[in-house]
C-alpha angles and dihedrals in degrees: 000000000000125000091251091052091049089048092051090048091050091050090054090050091053091051090051097057111133093202128047117251119225119277090253092052091048090052090053092048090049095047095048092046092051093045091049096048104031106018125220118011110256098162124115117264111261121251125277095261096048097089096165092047092048092051092050092045092050093046090053092044089054088063092056112137094025111126117241092243092051090049090051091051091048090047092052091049092048092047090053092050093047093045089063090056103036109034 
């Protein structure tokens, strides 16, 4: 199975969780997904009052410089770990 196929399968696993991961875990899932699919964050930082948006933006920005393939591999690994806890 190719890396992209494994990544897509992991994304489906994350969507099928029956319990909600912690906010920190969700931020990591989000950041790795964005880094894997889009690459480095080049968007403007959200406004002062958008706390959720700022947290997501910062989590993605923290992954800056990570290659898309490395982000996919990290996402797959994280999805597997979380699946044991939340499915």
